């Protein structure tokens, strides 16, 4: 288990931007899947974007491609999700998660691949 702390989120209008940040322990250096997930009311949790620490390889859900960017800051022990051109359908509770690799790399956007989760933060986008 990894203790994760999540920051950011909030409200934005359609077309706006928000940023989410996930802090992880300093002992994590590489070899971890780090992902962002979201869950809207009445829907299942879905993967949005993920990055493999150390390699920097990323993957995105189709709904996030071209609008969201995931990146890792290994100096400050965090990874973030920059969300641009937000849409009302992006409204959901967002969670960051982490899991040791390499097994998680098989499906980096699958919630079942992750063992540690942050508390979540609400993102609301109005039209």
PDB file of C-alpha atoms in Angstrom, residues 3-126:
ATOM      1  CA  UNK A   3      -0.166   6.594   0.830  1.00  0.00           C
ATOM      2  CA  UNK A   4      -1.366   9.062  -1.771  1.00  0.00           C
ATOM      3  CA  UNK A   5      -2.576  12.611  -1.203  1.00  0.00           C
ATOM      4  CA  UNK A   6      -4.654  14.350  -3.823  1.00  0.00           C
ATOM      5  CA  UNK A   7      -4.960  18.087  -4.455  1.00  0.00           C
ATOM      6  CA  UNK A   8      -6.812  20.269  -6.885  1.00  0.00           C
ATOM      7  CA  UNK A   9     -10.076  19.878  -8.709  1.00  0.00           C
ATOM      8  CA  UNK A  10     -13.086  22.118  -8.249  1.00  0.00           C
ATOM      9  CA  UNK A  11     -15.405  23.776 -10.718  1.00  0.00           C
ATOM     10  CA  UNK A  12     -14.910  25.143 -14.194  1.00  0.00           C
ATOM     11  CA  UNK A  13     -16.952  26.215 -17.141  1.00  0.00           C
ATOM     12  CA  UNK A  14     -16.934  24.274 -20.357  1.00  0.00           C
ATOM     13  CA  UNK A  15     -13.771  25.024 -22.253  1.00  0.00           C
ATOM     14  CA  UNK A  16     -11.892  25.824 -19.072  1.00  0.00           C
ATOM     15  CA  UNK A  17      -8.985  24.110 -17.386  1.00  0.00           C
ATOM     16  CA  UNK A  18      -8.263  22.419 -14.096  1.00  0.00           C
ATOM     17  CA  UNK A  19      -5.289  20.621 -12.626  1.00  0.00           C
ATOM     18  CA  UNK A  20      -5.140  17.692 -10.259  1.00  0.00           C
ATOM     19  CA  UNK A  21      -2.039  16.740  -8.310  1.00  0.00           C
ATOM     20  CA  UNK A  22      -1.250  13.481  -6.551  1.00  0.00           C
ATOM     21  CA  UNK A  23       1.530  13.323  -3.985  1.00  0.00           C
ATOM     22  CA  UNK A  24       3.335  10.025  -3.343  1.00  0.00           C
ATOM     23  CA  UNK A  25       6.013   8.909  -0.879  1.00  0.00           C
ATOM     24  CA  UNK A  26       9.569   9.916  -1.606  1.00  0.00           C
ATOM     25  CA  UNK A  27      10.787   6.305  -1.560  1.00  0.00           C
ATOM     26  CA  UNK A  28       9.033   5.631  -4.868  1.00  0.00           C
ATOM     27  CA  UNK A  29      11.552   6.134  -7.604  1.00  0.00           C
ATOM     28  CA  UNK A  30      10.567   4.123 -10.624  1.00  0.00           C
ATOM     29  CA  UNK A  31       8.655   1.055 -11.659  1.00  0.00           C
ATOM     30  CA  UNK A  32       5.201   2.204 -10.599  1.00  0.00           C
ATOM     31  CA  UNK A  33       2.028   2.736 -12.561  1.00  0.00           C
ATOM     32  CA  UNK A  34       0.441   6.031 -11.598  1.00  0.00           C
ATOM     33  CA  UNK A  35      -3.001   6.765 -12.873  1.00  0.00           C
ATOM     34  CA  UNK A  36      -5.986   9.033 -12.814  1.00  0.00           C
ATOM     35  CA  UNK A  37      -9.484   7.662 -12.714  1.00  0.00           C
ATOM     36  CA  UNK A  38     -12.942   9.132 -12.491  1.00  0.00           C
ATOM     37  CA  UNK A  39     -16.368   8.028 -11.459  1.00  0.00           C
ATOM     38  CA  UNK A  40     -19.574   9.828 -12.299  1.00  0.00           C
ATOM     39  CA  UNK A  41     -22.799   9.131 -10.381  1.00  0.00           C
ATOM     40  CA  UNK A  42     -24.322   5.875 -11.482  1.00  0.00           C
ATOM     41  CA  UNK A  43     -21.327   4.913 -13.578  1.00  0.00           C
ATOM     42  CA  UNK A  44     -18.365   2.655 -13.077  1.00  0.00           C
ATOM     43  CA  UNK A  45     -14.942   4.000 -12.314  1.00  0.00           C
ATOM     44  CA  UNK A  46     -12.944   4.495 -15.495  1.00  0.00           C
ATOM     45  CA  UNK A  47      -9.326   5.158 -16.283  1.00  0.00           C
ATOM     46  CA  UNK A  48      -8.471   8.571 -17.694  1.00  0.00           C
ATOM     47  CA  UNK A  49      -4.690   8.643 -17.978  1.00  0.00           C
ATOM     48  CA  UNK A  50      -1.711   6.783 -16.607  1.00  0.00           C
ATOM     49  CA  UNK A  51       2.041   7.038 -16.551  1.00  0.00           C
ATOM     50  CA  UNK A  52       4.765   4.529 -15.740  1.00  0.00           C
ATOM     51  CA  UNK A  53       7.242   6.146 -13.400  1.00  0.00           C
ATOM     52  CA  UNK A  54      10.845   6.159 -14.491  1.00  0.00           C
ATOM     53  CA  UNK A  55      10.064   5.441 -18.129  1.00  0.00           C
ATOM     54  CA  UNK A  56       7.587   8.256 -18.574  1.00  0.00           C
ATOM     55  CA  UNK A  57       5.427   6.191 -20.876  1.00  0.00           C
ATOM     56  CA  UNK A  58       1.830   7.368 -20.862  1.00  0.00           C
ATOM     57  CA  UNK A  59      -1.555   6.143 -21.950  1.00  0.00           C
ATOM     58  CA  UNK A  60      -4.870   7.945 -22.252  1.00  0.00           C
ATOM     59  CA  UNK A  61      -8.509   7.086 -22.556  1.00  0.00           C
ATOM     60  CA  UNK A  62     -10.013   8.186 -25.845  1.00  0.00           C
ATOM     61  CA  UNK A  63     -12.088  10.760 -24.009  1.00  0.00           C
ATOM     62  CA  UNK A  64      -8.917  12.374 -22.651  1.00  0.00           C
ATOM     63  CA  UNK A  65      -6.711  12.344 -25.713  1.00  0.00           C
ATOM     64  CA  UNK A  66      -5.827  15.796 -26.929  1.00  0.00           C
ATOM     65  CA  UNK A  67      -7.298  17.483 -23.866  1.00  0.00           C
ATOM     66  CA  UNK A  68      -5.668  15.951 -20.777  1.00  0.00           C
ATOM     67  CA  UNK A  69      -1.987  15.564 -19.996  1.00  0.00           C
ATOM     68  CA  UNK A  70      -0.461  13.408 -17.291  1.00  0.00           C
ATOM     69  CA  UNK A  71       3.068  14.048 -16.106  1.00  0.00           C
ATOM     70  CA  UNK A  72       5.351  13.130 -13.256  1.00  0.00           C
ATOM     71  CA  UNK A  73       7.559  15.387 -11.168  1.00  0.00           C
ATOM     72  CA  UNK A  74      10.032  12.999  -9.578  1.00  0.00           C
ATOM     73  CA  UNK A  75      11.809  15.802  -7.733  1.00  0.00           C
ATOM     74  CA  UNK A  76       8.700  16.836  -5.827  1.00  0.00           C
ATOM     75  CA  UNK A  77       7.215  13.335  -5.657  1.00  0.00           C
ATOM     76  CA  UNK A  78       3.992  13.994  -7.449  1.00  0.00           C
ATOM     77  CA  UNK A  79       2.186  13.418 -10.690  1.00  0.00           C
ATOM     78  CA  UNK A  80      -0.520  15.594 -12.107  1.00  0.00           C
ATOM     79  CA  UNK A  81      -3.349  15.712 -14.589  1.00  0.00           C
ATOM     80  CA  UNK A  82      -3.798  18.892 -16.541  1.00  0.00           C
ATOM     81  CA  UNK A  83      -7.256  19.065 -18.010  1.00  0.00           C
ATOM     82  CA  UNK A  84      -7.970  21.513 -20.803  1.00  0.00           C
ATOM     83  CA  UNK A  85     -11.042  22.183 -22.888  1.00  0.00           C
ATOM     84  CA  UNK A  86     -13.210  20.670 -20.188  1.00  0.00           C
ATOM     85  CA  UNK A  87     -16.646  19.385 -21.060  1.00  0.00           C
ATOM     86  CA  UNK A  88     -19.719  18.869 -18.863  1.00  0.00           C
ATOM     87  CA  UNK A  89     -19.281  15.129 -19.339  1.00  0.00           C
ATOM     88  CA  UNK A  90     -15.949  15.383 -17.524  1.00  0.00           C
ATOM     89  CA  UNK A  91     -17.889  16.023 -14.323  1.00  0.00           C
ATOM     90  CA  UNK A  92     -17.026  13.252 -11.874  1.00  0.00           C
ATOM     91  CA  UNK A  93     -15.123  12.328  -8.758  1.00  0.00           C
ATOM     92  CA  UNK A  94     -11.497  11.979  -9.738  1.00  0.00           C
ATOM     93  CA  UNK A  95      -9.056   9.628  -8.043  1.00  0.00           C
ATOM     94  CA  UNK A  96      -5.339   9.093  -8.342  1.00  0.00           C
ATOM     95  CA  UNK A  97      -3.933   5.631  -7.844  1.00  0.00           C
ATOM     96  CA  UNK A  98      -0.648   3.776  -7.882  1.00  0.00           C
ATOM     97  CA  UNK A  99       0.583   0.230  -8.217  1.00  0.00           C
ATOM     98  CA  UNK A 100       3.980  -1.436  -8.454  1.00  0.00           C
ATOM     99  CA  UNK A 101       5.004  -2.635 -11.865  1.00  0.00           C
ATOM    100  CA  UNK A 102       5.457  -4.332 -14.124  1.00  0.00           C
ATOM    101  CA  UNK A 103       2.195  -6.291 -13.809  1.00  0.00           C
ATOM    102  CA  UNK A 104       0.115  -3.102 -13.813  1.00  0.00           C
ATOM    103  CA  UNK A 105       1.496  -2.200 -17.232  1.00  0.00           C
ATOM    104  CA  UNK A 106      -0.661  -4.866 -18.825  1.00  0.00           C
ATOM    105  CA  UNK A 107      -3.681  -2.623 -18.372  1.00  0.00           C
ATOM    106  CA  UNK A 108      -2.724   0.766 -17.021  1.00  0.00           C
ATOM    107  CA  UNK A 109      -6.216   2.212 -17.352  1.00  0.00           C
ATOM    108  CA  UNK A 110      -7.973  -0.600 -15.527  1.00  0.00           C
ATOM    109  CA  UNK A 111      -8.922   0.213 -11.910  1.00  0.00           C
ATOM    110  CA  UNK A 112      -8.294  -3.408 -10.978  1.00  0.00           C
ATOM    111  CA  UNK A 113      -4.613  -2.944 -11.816  1.00  0.00           C
ATOM    112  CA  UNK A 114      -4.152  -0.537  -8.899  1.00  0.00           C
ATOM    113  CA  UNK A 115      -3.718  -1.269  -5.231  1.00  0.00           C
ATOM    114  CA  UNK A 116      -3.428   2.180  -3.671  1.00  0.00           C
ATOM    115  CA  UNK A 117      -5.950   4.999  -4.010  1.00  0.00           C
ATOM    116  CA  UNK A 118      -6.247   8.583  -2.866  1.00  0.00           C
ATOM    117  CA  UNK A 119      -9.380  10.024  -1.324  1.00  0.00           C
ATOM    118  CA  UNK A 120     -10.762  11.564  -4.502  1.00  0.00           C
ATOM    119  CA  UNK A 121     -11.730  15.081  -5.455  1.00  0.00           C
ATOM    120  CA  UNK A 122     -14.755  16.428  -7.256  1.00  0.00           C
ATOM    121  CA  UNK A 123     -14.497  18.028 -10.676  1.00  0.00           C
ATOM    122  CA  UNK A 124     -17.604  19.822 -11.905  1.00  0.00           C
ATOM    123  CA  UNK A 125     -17.887  21.356 -15.347  1.00  0.00           C
ATOM    124  CA  UNK A 126     -20.818  23.573 -16.208  1.00  0.00           C
TER     125      UNK A 126
END
